[in-house]
Short mmCIF file of C-alpha atoms and ligand atoms in Angstrom, two decimals:
data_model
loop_
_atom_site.label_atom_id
_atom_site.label_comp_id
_atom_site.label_asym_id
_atom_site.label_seq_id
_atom_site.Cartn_x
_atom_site.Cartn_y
_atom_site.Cartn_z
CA UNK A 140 -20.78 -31.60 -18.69
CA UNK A 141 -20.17 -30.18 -15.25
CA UNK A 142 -21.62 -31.09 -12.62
CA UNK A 143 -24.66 -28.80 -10.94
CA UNK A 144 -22.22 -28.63 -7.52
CA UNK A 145 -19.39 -28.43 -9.02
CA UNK A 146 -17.02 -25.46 -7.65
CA UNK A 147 -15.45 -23.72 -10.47
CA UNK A 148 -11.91 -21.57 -10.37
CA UNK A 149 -11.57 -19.05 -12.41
CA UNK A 150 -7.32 -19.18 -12.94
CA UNK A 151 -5.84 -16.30 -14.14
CA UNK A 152 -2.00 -16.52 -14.38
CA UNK A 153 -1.45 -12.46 -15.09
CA UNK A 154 2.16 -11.20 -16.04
CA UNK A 155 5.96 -12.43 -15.54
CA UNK A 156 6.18 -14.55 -13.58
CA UNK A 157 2.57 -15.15 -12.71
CA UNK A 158 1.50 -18.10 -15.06
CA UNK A 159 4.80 -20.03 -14.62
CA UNK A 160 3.76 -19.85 -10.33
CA UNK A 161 -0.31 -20.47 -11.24
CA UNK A 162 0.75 -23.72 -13.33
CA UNK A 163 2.01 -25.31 -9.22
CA UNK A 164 -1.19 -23.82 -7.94
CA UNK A 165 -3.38 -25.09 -10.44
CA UNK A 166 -1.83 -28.79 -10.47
CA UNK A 167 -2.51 -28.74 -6.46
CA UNK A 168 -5.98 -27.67 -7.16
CA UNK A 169 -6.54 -30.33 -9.65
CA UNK A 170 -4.55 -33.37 -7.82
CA UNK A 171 -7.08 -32.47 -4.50
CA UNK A 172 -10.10 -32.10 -6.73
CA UNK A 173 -9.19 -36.25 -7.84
CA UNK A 174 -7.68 -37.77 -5.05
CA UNK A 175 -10.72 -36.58 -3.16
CA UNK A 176 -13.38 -36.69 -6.07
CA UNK A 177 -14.77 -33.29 -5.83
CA UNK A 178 -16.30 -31.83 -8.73
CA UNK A 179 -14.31 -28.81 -9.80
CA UNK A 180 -14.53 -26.57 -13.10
CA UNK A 181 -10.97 -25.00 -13.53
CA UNK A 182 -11.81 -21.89 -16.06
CA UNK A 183 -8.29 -20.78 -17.75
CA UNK A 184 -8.96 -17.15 -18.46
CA UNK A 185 -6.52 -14.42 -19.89
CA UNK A 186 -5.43 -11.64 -18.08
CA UNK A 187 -2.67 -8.59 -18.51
CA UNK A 188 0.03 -7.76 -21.16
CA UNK A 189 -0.70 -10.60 -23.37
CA UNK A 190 -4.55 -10.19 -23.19
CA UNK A 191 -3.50 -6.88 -23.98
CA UNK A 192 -2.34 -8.32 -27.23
CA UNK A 193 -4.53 -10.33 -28.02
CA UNK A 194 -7.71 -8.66 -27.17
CA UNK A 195 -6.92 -4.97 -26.77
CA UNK A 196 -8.11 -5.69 -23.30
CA UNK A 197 -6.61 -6.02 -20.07
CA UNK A 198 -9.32 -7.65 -18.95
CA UNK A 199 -11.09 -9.06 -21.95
CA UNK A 200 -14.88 -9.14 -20.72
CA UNK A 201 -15.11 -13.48 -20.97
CA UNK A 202 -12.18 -13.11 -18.16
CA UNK A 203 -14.13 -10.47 -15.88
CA UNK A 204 -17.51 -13.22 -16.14
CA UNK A 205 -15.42 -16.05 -15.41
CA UNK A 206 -14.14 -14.35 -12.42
CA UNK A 207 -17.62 -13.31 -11.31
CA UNK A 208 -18.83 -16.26 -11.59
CA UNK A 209 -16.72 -18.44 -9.81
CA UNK A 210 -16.42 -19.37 -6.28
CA UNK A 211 -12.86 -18.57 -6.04
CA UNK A 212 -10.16 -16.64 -8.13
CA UNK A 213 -6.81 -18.20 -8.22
CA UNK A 214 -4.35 -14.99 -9.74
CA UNK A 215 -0.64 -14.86 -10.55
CA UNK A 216 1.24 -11.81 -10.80
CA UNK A 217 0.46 -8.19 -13.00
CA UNK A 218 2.77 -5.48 -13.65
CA UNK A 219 6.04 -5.20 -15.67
CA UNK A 220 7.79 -3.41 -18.73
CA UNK A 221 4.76 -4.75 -21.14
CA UNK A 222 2.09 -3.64 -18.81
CA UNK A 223 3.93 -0.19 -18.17
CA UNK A 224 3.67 0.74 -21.95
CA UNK A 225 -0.41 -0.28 -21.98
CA UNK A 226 -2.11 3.15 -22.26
CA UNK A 227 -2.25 4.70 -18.70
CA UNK A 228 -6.75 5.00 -19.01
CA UNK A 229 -6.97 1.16 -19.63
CA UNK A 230 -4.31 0.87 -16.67
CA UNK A 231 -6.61 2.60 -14.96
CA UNK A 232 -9.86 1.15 -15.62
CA UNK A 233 -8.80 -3.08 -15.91
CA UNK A 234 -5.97 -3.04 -13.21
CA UNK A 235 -5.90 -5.44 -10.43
CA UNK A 236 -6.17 -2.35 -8.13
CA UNK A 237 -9.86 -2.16 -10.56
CA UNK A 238 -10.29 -6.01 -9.79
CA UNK A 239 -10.35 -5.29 -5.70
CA UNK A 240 -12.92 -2.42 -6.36
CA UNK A 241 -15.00 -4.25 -8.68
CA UNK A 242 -15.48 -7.51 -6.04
CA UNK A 243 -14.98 -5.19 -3.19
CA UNK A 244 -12.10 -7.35 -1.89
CA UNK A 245 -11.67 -5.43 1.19
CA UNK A 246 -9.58 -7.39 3.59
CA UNK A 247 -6.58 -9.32 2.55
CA UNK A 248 -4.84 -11.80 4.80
CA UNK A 249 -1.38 -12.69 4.54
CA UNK A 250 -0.07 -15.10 6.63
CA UNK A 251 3.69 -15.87 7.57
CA UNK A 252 4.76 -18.44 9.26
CA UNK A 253 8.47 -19.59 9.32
CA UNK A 254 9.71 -23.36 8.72
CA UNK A 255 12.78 -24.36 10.94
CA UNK A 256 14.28 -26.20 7.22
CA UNK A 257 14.29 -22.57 5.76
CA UNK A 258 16.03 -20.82 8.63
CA UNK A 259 18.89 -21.06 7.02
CA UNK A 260 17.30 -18.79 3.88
CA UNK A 261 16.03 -16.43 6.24
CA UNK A 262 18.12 -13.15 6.62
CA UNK A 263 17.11 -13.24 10.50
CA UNK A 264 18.63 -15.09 13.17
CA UNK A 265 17.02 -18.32 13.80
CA UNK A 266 16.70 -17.08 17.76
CA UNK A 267 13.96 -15.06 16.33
CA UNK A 268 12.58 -17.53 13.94
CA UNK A 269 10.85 -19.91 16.41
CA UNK A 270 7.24 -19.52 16.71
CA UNK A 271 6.79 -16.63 13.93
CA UNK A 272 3.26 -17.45 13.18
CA UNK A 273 1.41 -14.98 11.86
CA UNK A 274 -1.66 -12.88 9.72
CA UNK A 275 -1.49 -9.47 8.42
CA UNK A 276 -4.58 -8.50 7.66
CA UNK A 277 -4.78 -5.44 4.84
CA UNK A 278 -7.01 -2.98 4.08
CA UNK A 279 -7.60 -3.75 0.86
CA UNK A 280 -9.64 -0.58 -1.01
CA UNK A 281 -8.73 2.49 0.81
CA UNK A 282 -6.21 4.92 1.60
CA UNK A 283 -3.51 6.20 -0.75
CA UNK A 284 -3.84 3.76 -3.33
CA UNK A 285 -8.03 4.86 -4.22
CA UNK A 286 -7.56 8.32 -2.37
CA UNK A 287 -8.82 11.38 -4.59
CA UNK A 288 -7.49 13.53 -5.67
CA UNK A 289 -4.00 12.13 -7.26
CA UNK A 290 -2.39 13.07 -10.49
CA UNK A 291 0.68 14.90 -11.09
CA UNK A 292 0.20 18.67 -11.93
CA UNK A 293 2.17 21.96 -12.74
CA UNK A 294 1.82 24.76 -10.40
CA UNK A 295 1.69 28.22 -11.69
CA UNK A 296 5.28 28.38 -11.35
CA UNK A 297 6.52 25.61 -13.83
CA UNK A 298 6.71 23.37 -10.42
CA UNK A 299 5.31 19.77 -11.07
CA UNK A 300 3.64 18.44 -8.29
CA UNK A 301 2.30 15.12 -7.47
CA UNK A 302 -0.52 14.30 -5.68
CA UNK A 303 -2.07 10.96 -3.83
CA UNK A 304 -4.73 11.51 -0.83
CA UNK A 305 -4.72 9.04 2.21
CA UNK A 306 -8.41 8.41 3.80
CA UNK A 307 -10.61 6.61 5.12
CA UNK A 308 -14.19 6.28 6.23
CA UNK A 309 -15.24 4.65 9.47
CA UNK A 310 -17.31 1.67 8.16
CA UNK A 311 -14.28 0.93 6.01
CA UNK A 312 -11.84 0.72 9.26
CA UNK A 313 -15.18 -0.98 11.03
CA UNK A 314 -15.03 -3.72 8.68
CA UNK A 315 -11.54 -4.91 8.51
CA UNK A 316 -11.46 -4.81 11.75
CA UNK A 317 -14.08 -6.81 12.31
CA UNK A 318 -12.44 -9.44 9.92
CA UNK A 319 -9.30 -9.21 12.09
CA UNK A 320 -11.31 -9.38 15.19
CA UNK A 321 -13.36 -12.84 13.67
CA UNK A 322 -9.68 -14.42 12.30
CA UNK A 323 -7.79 -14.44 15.70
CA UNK A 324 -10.82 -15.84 17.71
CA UNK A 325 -9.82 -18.76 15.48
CA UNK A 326 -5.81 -18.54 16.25
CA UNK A 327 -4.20 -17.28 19.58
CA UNK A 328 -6.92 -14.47 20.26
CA UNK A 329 -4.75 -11.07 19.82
CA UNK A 330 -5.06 -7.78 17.36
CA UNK A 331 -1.91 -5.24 16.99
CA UNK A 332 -3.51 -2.58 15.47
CA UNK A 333 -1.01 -0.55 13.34
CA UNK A 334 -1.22 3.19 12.29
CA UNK A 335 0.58 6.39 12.79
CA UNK A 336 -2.05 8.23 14.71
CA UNK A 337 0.94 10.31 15.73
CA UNK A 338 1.10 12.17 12.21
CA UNK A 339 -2.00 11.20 10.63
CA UNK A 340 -5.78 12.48 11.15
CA UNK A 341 -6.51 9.55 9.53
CA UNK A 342 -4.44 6.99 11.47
CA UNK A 343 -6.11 8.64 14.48
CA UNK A 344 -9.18 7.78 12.85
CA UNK A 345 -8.06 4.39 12.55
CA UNK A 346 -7.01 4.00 16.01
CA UNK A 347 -10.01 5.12 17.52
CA UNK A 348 -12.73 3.01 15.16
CA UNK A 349 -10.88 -0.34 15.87
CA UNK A 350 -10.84 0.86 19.62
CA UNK A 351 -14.77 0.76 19.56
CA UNK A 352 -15.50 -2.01 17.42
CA UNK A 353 -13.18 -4.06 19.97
CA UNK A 354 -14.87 -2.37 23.51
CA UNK A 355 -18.18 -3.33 21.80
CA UNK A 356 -17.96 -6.34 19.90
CA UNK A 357 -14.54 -8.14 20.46
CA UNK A 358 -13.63 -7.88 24.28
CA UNK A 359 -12.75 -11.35 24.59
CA UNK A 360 -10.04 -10.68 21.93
CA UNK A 361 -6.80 -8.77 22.92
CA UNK A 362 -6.00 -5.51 21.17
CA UNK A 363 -2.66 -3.50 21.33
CA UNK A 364 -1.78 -0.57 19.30
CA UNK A 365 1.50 0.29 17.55
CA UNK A 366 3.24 2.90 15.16
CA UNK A 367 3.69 1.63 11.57
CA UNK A 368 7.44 2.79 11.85
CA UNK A 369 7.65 0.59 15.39
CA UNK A 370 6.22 -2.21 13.84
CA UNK A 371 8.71 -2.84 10.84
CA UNK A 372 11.31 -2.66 13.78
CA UNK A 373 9.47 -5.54 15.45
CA UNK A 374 8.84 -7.61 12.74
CA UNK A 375 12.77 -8.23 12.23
CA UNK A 376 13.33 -7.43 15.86
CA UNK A 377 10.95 -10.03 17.58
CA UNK A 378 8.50 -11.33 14.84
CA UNK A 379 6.97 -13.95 16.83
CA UNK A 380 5.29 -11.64 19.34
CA UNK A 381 2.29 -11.18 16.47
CA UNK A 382 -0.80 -13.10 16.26
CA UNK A 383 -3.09 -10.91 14.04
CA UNK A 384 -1.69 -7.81 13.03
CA UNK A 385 -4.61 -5.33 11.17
CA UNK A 386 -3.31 -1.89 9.16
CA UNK A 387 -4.34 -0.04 6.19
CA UNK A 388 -3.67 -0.47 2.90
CA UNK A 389 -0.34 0.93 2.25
CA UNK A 390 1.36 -0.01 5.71
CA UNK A 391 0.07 -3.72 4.75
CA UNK A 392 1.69 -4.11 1.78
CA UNK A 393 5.20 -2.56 2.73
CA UNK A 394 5.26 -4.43 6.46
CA UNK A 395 4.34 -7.97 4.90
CA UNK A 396 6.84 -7.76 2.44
CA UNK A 397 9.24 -6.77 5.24
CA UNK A 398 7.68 -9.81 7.22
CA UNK A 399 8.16 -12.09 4.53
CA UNK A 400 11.36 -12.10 5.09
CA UNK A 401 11.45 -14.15 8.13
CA UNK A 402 10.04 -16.95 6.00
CA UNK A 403 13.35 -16.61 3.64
CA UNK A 404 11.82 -15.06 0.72
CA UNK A 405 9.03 -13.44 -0.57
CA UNK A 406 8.36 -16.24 -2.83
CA UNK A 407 6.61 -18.33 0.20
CA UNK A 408 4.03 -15.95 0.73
CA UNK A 409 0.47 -16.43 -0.13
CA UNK A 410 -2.70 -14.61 0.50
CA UNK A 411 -6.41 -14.69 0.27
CA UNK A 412 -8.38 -11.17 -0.86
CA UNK A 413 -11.94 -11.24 0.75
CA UNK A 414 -15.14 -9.60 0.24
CA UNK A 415 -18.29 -9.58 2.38
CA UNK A 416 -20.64 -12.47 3.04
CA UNK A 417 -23.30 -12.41 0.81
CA UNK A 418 -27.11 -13.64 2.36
CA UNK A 419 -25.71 -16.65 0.26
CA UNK A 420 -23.11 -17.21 2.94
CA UNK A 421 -21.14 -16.90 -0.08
CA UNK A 422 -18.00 -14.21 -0.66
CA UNK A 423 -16.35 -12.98 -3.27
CA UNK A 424 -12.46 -14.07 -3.01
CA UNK A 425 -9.03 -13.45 -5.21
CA UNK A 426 -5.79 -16.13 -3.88
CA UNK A 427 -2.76 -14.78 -4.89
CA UNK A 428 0.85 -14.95 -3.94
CA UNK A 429 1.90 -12.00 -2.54
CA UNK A 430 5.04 -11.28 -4.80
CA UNK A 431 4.63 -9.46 -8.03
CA UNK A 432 5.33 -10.58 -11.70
CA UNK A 433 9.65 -10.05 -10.55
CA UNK A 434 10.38 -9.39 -14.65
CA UNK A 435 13.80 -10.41 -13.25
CA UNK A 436 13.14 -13.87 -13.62
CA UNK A 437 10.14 -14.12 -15.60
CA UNK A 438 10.60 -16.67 -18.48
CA UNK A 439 13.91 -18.71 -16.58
CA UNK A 440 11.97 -20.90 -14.55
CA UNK A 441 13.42 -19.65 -11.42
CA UNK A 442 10.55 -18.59 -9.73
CA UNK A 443 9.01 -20.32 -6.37
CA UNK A 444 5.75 -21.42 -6.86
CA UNK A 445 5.15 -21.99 -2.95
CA UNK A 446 3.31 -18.56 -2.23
CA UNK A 447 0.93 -19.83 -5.10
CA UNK A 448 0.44 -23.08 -3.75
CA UNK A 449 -0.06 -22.03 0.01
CA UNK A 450 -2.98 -19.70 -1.86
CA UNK A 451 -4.48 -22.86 -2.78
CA UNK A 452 -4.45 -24.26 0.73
CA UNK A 453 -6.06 -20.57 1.75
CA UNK A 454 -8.68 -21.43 -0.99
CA UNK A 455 -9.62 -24.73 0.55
CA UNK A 456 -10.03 -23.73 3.77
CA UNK A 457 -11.74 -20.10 3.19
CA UNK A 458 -13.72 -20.95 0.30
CA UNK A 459 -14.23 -24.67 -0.29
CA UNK A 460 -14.71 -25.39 2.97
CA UNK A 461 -12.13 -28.19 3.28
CA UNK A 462 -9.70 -26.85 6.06
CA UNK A 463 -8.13 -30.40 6.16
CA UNK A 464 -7.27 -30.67 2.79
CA UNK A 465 -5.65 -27.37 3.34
CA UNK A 466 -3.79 -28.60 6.27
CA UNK A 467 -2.56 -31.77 3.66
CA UNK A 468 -1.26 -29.11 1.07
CA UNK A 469 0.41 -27.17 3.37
CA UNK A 470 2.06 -30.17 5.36
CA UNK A 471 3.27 -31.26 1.56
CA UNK A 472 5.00 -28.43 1.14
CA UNK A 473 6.76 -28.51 4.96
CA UNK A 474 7.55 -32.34 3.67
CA UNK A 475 8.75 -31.47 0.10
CA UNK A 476 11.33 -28.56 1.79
CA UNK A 477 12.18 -30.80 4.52
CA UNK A 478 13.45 -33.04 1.61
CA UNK A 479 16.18 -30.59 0.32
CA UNK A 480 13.69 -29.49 -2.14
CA UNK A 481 14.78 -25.80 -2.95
CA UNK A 482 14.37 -23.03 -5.80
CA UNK A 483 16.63 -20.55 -6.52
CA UNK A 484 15.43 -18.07 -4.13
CA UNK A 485 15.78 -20.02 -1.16
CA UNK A 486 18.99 -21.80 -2.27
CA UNK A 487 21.34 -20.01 -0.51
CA UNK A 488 23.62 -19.98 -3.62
CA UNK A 489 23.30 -24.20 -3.20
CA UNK A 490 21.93 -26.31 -5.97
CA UNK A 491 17.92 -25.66 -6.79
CA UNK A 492 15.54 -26.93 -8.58
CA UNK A 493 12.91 -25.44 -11.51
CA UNK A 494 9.41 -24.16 -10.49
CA UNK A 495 8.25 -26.90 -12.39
CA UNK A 496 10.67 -29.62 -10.66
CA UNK A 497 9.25 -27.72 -7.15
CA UNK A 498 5.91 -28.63 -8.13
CA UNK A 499 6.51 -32.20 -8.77
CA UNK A 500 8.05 -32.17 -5.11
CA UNK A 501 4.84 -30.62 -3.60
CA UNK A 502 2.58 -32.93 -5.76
CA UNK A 503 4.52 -35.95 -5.02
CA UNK A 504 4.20 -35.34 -1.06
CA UNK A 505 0.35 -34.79 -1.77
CA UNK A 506 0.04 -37.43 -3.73
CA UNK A 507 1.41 -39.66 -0.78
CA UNK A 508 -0.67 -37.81 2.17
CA UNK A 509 -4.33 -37.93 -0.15
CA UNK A 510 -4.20 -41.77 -0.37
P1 NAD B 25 8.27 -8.45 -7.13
O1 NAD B 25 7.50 -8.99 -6.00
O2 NAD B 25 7.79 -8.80 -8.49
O3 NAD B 25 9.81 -8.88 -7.00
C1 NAD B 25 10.63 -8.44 -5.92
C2 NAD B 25 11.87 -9.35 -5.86
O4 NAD B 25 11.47 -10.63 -5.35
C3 NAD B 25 12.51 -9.61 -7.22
O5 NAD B 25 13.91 -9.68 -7.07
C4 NAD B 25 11.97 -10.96 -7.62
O6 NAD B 25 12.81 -11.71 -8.46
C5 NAD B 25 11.78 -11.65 -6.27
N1 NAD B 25 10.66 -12.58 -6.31
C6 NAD B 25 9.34 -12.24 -6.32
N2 NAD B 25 8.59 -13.34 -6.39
C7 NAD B 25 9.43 -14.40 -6.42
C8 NAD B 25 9.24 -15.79 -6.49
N3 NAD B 25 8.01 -16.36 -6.55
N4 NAD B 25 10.33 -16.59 -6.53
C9 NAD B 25 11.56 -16.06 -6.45
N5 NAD B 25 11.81 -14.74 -6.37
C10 NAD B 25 10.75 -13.91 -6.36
O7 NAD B 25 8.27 -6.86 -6.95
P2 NAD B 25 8.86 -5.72 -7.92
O8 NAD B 25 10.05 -6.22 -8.66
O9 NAD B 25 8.98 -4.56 -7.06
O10 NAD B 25 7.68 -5.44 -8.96
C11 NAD B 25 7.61 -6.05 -10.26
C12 NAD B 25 6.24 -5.77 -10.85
O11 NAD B 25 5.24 -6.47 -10.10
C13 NAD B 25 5.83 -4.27 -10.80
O12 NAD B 25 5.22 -3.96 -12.04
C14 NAD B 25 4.83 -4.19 -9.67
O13 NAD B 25 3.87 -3.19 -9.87
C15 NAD B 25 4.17 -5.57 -9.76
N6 NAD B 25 3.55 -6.06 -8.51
C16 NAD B 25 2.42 -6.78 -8.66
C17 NAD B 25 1.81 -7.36 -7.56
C18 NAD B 25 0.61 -8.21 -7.77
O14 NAD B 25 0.43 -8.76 -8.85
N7 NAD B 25 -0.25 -8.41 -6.78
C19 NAD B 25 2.40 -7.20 -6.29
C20 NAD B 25 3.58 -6.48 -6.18
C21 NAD B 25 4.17 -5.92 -7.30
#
């Protein structure tokens, strides 16, 4: 029986590549949950093409009450050729996009930080890979992707034409700002607001509610401003001038795949998908890596499970409430790279290991730093 304080994880592994990745992240989870004898309930629930065929569901309703009523979500990966031939209304309605709604994940933080033994995987110079140390915090449920209307239609002149609509409300800019605001008091105390007020009424929008949150709320943190288009320049230009950088929805998940880079592959990033504080205290929150389900590899045990288990260390410290522990998993993962420990990814065309072989690494390091 469980017991009545234990924390339980809902782990849903998703598509591709996204339950080979989980499998490192879930191991992590379990090995801290020993080592430190804290009672955990790990809930292994089904989610995307293969629910699909096994359920007729996407999102088969025991997964959906698992993940409501855990403390955390850990996720994997959806998308792919099987999930592209799924029937576009129960796309729709049991996406991950539906997921965010549904727990009103609204900001998502994605950190990147570079490690001087992966410089060498990086396709930056390591002159600009000192000190990259960063969070960009996403808008997670507005803009383009939830704008209406969208669709593709057929004018009156045989013309197809498609449709997405970019907006946003104030409260929804007010709040992940706020979120961005609250995260760098905790790091080096500055916001780079990103938009393209230039073109957009809504970017202006944008601008001008994180201006006032900041004048009223935040004036001890400082903000700057920049152009979306500026700021993928910057991030391979000079990527360790950011602290916190804070953009919609669409900007976010184009610039941090951009900013991944710096980190030598998108493999290494994780990321934590927040909702409010409940009078609980408690929030609703989704850790996943930041790739997708890369149908390249999927199956070939090529993939690098690090972005999964860095979500885990974002778990511990955002919603367990054990930052140090978080600190230990991260530190065995510096550790296990420092030790030549490399998947294909960030290889450099040298010899690699499986993403099961990358766990053992990680969980051997642990292992060592927990006792
Ligand atoms: P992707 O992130 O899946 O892959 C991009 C490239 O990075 C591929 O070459 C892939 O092999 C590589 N890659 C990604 N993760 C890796 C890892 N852990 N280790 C080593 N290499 C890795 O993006 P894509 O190919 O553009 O999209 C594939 C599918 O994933 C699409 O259906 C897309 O909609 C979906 N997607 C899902 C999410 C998510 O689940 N949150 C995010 C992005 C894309």
């Amino acid at each position: 029986m469980t017991p009545l304080n234990a924390r339980s994880i809902a782990i849903v592994g998703g598509d591709g590549i996204g339950p080979e990745v989980t499998a490192q992240g879930r191991r992590i989870l379990a090995l801290v949950a020993e080592k430190r004898s804290l009672p955990m309930k790990l809930m292994d629930v089904d989610y995307g093409s293969d629910a699909y065929k096994k359920h007729g569901r996407l999102l088969p309703q025991s997964t959906r009450v698992a993940m409501s009523e855990a403390d955390a979500i850990l996720f994997g990966a959806t998308g792919g050729p099987a999930f592209d031939a799924i029937p576009a209304p129960v796309r729709k309605a049991e996406s991950l996009l539906a997921v965010r709604r549904d727990f009103d994940l609204f900001a998502n933080l994605r950190p990147v930080k570079t490690m001087p033994a992966l410089y060498e995987a990086s396709s930056l110079k390591r002159r600009v890979l000192d000190g990259v140390d960063m969070v960009i915090v996403r808008e997670l449920l507005g803009g383009v992707y939830f704008g209406e209307p969208r669709g593709i239609e057929t004018l009156p002149d045989g013309e197809r034409r498609g449709v997405n609509t970019h907006a946003y409300t104030a409260s929804q800019i007010r709040r992940v700002a706020r979120a961005a605001f609250d995260l760098a008091r905790t790091r080096r105390g500055r916001v780079c607001s990103v938009a393209k007020e230039n073109v957009m009424e809504a970017g202006r929008l944008w601008r001008e509610e994180v201006q006032s949150v900041h004048d009223a709320e935040y004036a001890d943190v400082e903000l700057s401003h920049m152009l979306a288009d500026n700021c993928a320049m910057q991030l391979v230009r000079a990527p360790a001038q950011f602290d916190v950088i804070v953009t919609d929805n669409l900007f976010g998940d184009i610039l941090s795949d951009c900013a991944a880079m710096a980190t030598g592959s998108l493999g290494m990033l994780p990321s934590a998908s927040l909702g409010p504080f409940q009078k609980s205290e408690r929030r609703a929150a989704l850790y996943e890596p930041v790739h997708g389900s890369a149908p390249d590899i999927a199956g070939k045990g090529l993939a690098n499970p690090v972005g999964s288990i860095l979500s885990v260390a974002m778990m511990f410290r955002f919603s367990l409430g054990l930052p140090a522990e978080a600190d230990l998993i991260e530190r065995a993962i510096s550790d296990a790279l420092v030790s030549g420990a490399r998947t294909a990814d960030i290889a450099n065309g040298g010899k690699h290991v499986s993403t099961e072989d990358m766990g053992d690494v990680v969980v051997s390091k642990l292992t060592s730093l927990l006792t």
